[in-house]
Each structure stands twice: as structure tokens, then as C-alpha cells.
C-alpha positions as semicolon CSV with decimal commas, in nm:
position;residue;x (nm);y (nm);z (nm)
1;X;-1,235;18,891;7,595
2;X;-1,226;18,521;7,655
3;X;-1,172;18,276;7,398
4;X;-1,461;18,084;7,536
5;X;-1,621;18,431;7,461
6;X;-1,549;18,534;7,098
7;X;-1,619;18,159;6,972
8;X;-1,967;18,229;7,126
9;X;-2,030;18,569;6,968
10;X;-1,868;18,430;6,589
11;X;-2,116;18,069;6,648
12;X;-2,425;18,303;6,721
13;X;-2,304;18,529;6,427
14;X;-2,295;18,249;6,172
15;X;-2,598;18,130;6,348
16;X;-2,828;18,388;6,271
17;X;-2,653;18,465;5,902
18;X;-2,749;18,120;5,814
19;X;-3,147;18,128;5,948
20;X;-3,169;18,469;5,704
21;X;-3,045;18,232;5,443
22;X;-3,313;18,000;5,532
23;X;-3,564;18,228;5,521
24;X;-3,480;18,402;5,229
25;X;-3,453;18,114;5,034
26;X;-3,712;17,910;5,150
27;X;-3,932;18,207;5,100
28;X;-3,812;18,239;4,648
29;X;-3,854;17,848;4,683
30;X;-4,195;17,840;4,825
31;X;-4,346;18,174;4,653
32;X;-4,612;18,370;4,900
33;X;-4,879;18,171;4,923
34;X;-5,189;18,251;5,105
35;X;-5,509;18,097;5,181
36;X;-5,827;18,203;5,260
37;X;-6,033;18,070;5,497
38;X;-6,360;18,032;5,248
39;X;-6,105;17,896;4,997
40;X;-6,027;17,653;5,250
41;X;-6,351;17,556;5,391
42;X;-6,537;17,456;5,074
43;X;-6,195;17,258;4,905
44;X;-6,183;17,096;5,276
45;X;-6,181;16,707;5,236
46;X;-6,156;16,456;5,548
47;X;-6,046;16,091;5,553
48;X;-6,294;15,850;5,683
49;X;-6,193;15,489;5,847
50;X;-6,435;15,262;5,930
51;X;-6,747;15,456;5,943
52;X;-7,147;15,381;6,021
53;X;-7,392;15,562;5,866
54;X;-7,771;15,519;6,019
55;X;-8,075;15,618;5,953
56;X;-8,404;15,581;6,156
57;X;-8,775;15,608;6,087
58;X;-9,041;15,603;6,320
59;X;-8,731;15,605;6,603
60;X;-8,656;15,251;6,471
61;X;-8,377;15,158;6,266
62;X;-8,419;15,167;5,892
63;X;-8,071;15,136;5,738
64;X;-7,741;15,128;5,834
65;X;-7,453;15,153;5,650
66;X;-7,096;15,010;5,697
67;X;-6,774;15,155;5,493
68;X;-6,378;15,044;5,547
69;X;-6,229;15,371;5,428
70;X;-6,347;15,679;5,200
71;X;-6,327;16,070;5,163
72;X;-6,591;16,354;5,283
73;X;-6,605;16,636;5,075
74;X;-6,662;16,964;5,271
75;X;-6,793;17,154;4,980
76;X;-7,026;16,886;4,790
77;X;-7,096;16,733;5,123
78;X;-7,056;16,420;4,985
79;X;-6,869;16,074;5,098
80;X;-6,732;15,873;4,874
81;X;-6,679;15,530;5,083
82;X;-6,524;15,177;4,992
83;X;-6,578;14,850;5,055
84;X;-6,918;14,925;5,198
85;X;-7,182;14,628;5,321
86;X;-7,566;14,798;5,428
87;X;-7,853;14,611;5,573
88;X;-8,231;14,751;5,584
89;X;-8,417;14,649;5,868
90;X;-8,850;14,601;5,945
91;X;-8,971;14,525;6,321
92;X;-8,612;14,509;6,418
93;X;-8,493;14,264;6,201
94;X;-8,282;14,288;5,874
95;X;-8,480;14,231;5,559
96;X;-8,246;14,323;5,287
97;X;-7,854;14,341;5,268
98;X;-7,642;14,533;4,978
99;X;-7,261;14,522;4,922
100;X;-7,062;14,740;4,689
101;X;-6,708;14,823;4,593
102;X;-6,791;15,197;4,600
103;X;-7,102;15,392;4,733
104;X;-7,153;15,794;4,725
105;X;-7,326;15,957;5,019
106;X;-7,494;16,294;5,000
107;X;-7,507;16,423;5,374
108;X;-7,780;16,702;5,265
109;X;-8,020;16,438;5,101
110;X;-7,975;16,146;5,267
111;X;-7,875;16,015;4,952
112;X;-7,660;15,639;4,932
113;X;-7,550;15,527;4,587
114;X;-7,390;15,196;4,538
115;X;-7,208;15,186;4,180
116;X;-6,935;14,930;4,066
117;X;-7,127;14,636;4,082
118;X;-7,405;14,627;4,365
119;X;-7,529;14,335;4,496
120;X;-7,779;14,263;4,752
121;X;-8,007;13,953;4,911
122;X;-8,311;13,931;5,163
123;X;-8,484;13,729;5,353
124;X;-8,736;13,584;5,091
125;X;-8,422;13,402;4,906
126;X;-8,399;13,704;4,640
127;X;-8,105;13,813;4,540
128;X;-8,002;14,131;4,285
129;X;-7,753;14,285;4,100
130;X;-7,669;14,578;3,939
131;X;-7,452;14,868;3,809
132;X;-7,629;15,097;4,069
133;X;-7,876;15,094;4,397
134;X;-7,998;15,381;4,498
135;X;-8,210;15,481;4,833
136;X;-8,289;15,821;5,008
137;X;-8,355;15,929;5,377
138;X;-8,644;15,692;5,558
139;X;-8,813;15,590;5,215
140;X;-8,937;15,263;5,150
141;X;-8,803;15,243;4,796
142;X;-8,477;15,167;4,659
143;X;-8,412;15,168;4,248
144;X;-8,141;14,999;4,069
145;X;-8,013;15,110;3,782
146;X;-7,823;14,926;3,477
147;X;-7,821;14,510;3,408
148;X;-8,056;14,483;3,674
149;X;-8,087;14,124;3,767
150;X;-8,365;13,942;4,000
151;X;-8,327;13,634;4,078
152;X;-8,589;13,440;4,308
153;X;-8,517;13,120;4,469
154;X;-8,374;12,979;4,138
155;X;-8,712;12,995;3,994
156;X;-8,803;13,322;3,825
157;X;-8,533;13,554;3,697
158;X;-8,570;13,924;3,558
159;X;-8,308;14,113;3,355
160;X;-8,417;14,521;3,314
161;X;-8,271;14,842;3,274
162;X;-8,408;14,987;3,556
163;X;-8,606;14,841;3,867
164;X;-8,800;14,999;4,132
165;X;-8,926;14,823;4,490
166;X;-8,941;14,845;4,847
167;X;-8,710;14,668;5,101
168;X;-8,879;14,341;5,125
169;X;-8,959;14,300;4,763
170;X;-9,365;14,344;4,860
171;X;-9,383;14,579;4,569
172;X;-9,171;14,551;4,221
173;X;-9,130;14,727;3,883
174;X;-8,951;14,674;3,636
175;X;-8,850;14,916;3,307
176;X;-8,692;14,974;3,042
177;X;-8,592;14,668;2,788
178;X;-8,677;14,394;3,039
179;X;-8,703;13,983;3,034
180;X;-8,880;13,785;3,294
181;X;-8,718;13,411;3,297
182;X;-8,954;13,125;3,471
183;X;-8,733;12,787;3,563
184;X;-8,905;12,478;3,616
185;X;-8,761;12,274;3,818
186;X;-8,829;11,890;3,788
């Protein structure tokens, strides 16, 4: 035998002593893991980058949501989205926008919570804030939830626990410990 030869035969030797070693090692390092695929499914979560969420009614737009980043949970099916901006729209046009830090979105109910500080304007010069918005599917009704503030045209202000009205503000309530505020303006 060649030289050339036996160097090949002791390299290929060493070679394959050292990927046992590998594998037997990496194998007492990593313990036996294995993963089902249901196991996987449900824990399943997806990252989300720049994402628009719409819904329609009567095959016109209703709402439409915007979100920078956020997670979808497989198993909950629920988003949790950031940085997230949403306008409502009538004949076409948008009657009320909302901004939040944080919203949730169930997939199954149509569901869009804004929490962290949700804040939102229309068309009528009225503007709110809250702790929470809340709106579902094609419904006309939206409720805010906690330090719910409504502020109209710097003229009438109400502060409530809980408020409940419809995208352009045709319809209101108002619950819970609540103050209504009336400015005059000279």
C-alpha cells in the first residue's frame, strides 16, 4: 500500500470515530426529545409584520385594522398585535379612527380589543379615551371600558366607567360612576 493510501484509510478512520463521538454526545447533551404533532399544533405561535385585518358588512367595508408587529396563537387563535391604528368606515368613508399600543384579536369571534391606553376621534370633532375599546364582527357597537373620556368639540365632556355607542356617535350610553362636564365658551 501507498502512503497516499494508508493516510486515507487512518483520516476516514478518525473521521468516522469522531462523528460517533458527536453523536453520542450530542445525543446525553440534548436528552431524547420528541414531539408530537398535536403537541405541536395547538403550542404553534407565528410572528406577524405588518398586518391588515378587515372586515366587511353588507360587501362594504366596515373596519379595518392596521398592526406593525405581533404574535398569532395557534391554539387560542388569538393575535396579540402592536402599535395598531383602525378606522371604521359608513358609505365608504371613515367615520371613526382608534389607536392603541396593544390590541388582542380573536380570529373565531371577530373579536378586536384595544388595551394600554386607547384612543380614538371621528368625524363629528369627538374624541375618546380609554383603558379598553372593544368591537365584534360587523356590529355597529363598540364599548369602552375604564376612565372613559368623551370629549365633544371642547364643549361637553363625559368621564364613566364604562360607555357604549355606535361608530358615529348617533347613539351613546354611559355607566357606571359617570360625570357629564358642559363648557361655555364666551
Amino acid at each position: 500500500m501507498s502512503k497516499k493510501t494508508i493516510f486515507s484509510l487512518i483520516f476516514l478512520m478518525v473521521f468516522g470515530i469522531l462523528c460517533i463521538w458527536a453523536f453520542a454526545v450530542s445525543n446525553s447533551i440534548m436528552g431524547e426529545s420528541k414531539i408530537t404533532e398535536s403537541e405541536s399544533d395547538e403550542q404553534e405561535q407565528i410572528a406577524i409584520r405588518e398586518l391588515i385585518i378587515t372586515e366587511t358588512k353588507d360587501g362594504k367595508k366596515f373596519w379595518e385594522v392596521y398592526a406593525d408587529t405581533g404574535n398569532f396563537d395557534k391554539g387560542n387563535n388569538e393575535a396579540v398585535l402592536n402599535n395598531i391604528s383602525a378606522n371604521f368606515y359608513k358609505d365608504e368613508a371613515v367615520v371613526l379612527s382608534v389607536a392603541s399600543p396593544v390590541a388582542v384579536y380573536d380570529s373565531e369571534k371577530k373579536e378586536i380589543t384595544l388595551k394600554g391606553g386607547a384612543q380614538g376621534a371621528n368625524n363629528k370633532n369627538i374624541y375618546i379615551k380609554a383603558e379598553e375599546i372593544r368591537w365584534a364582527g360587523s356590529k355597529d357597537e363598540i364599548l369602552a371600558k375604564g376612565n372613559v373620556k368623551i370629549i365633544r368639540q371642547d364643549q361637553v365632556m363625559t368621564v364613566s366607567d364604562k360607555s357604549l355607542f355606535d361608530t358615529d356617535f348617533t347613539n351613546l350610553e354611559i355607566s357606571g360612576d359617570a360625570n357629564t362636564y358642559v363648557y361655555c365658551l364666551e
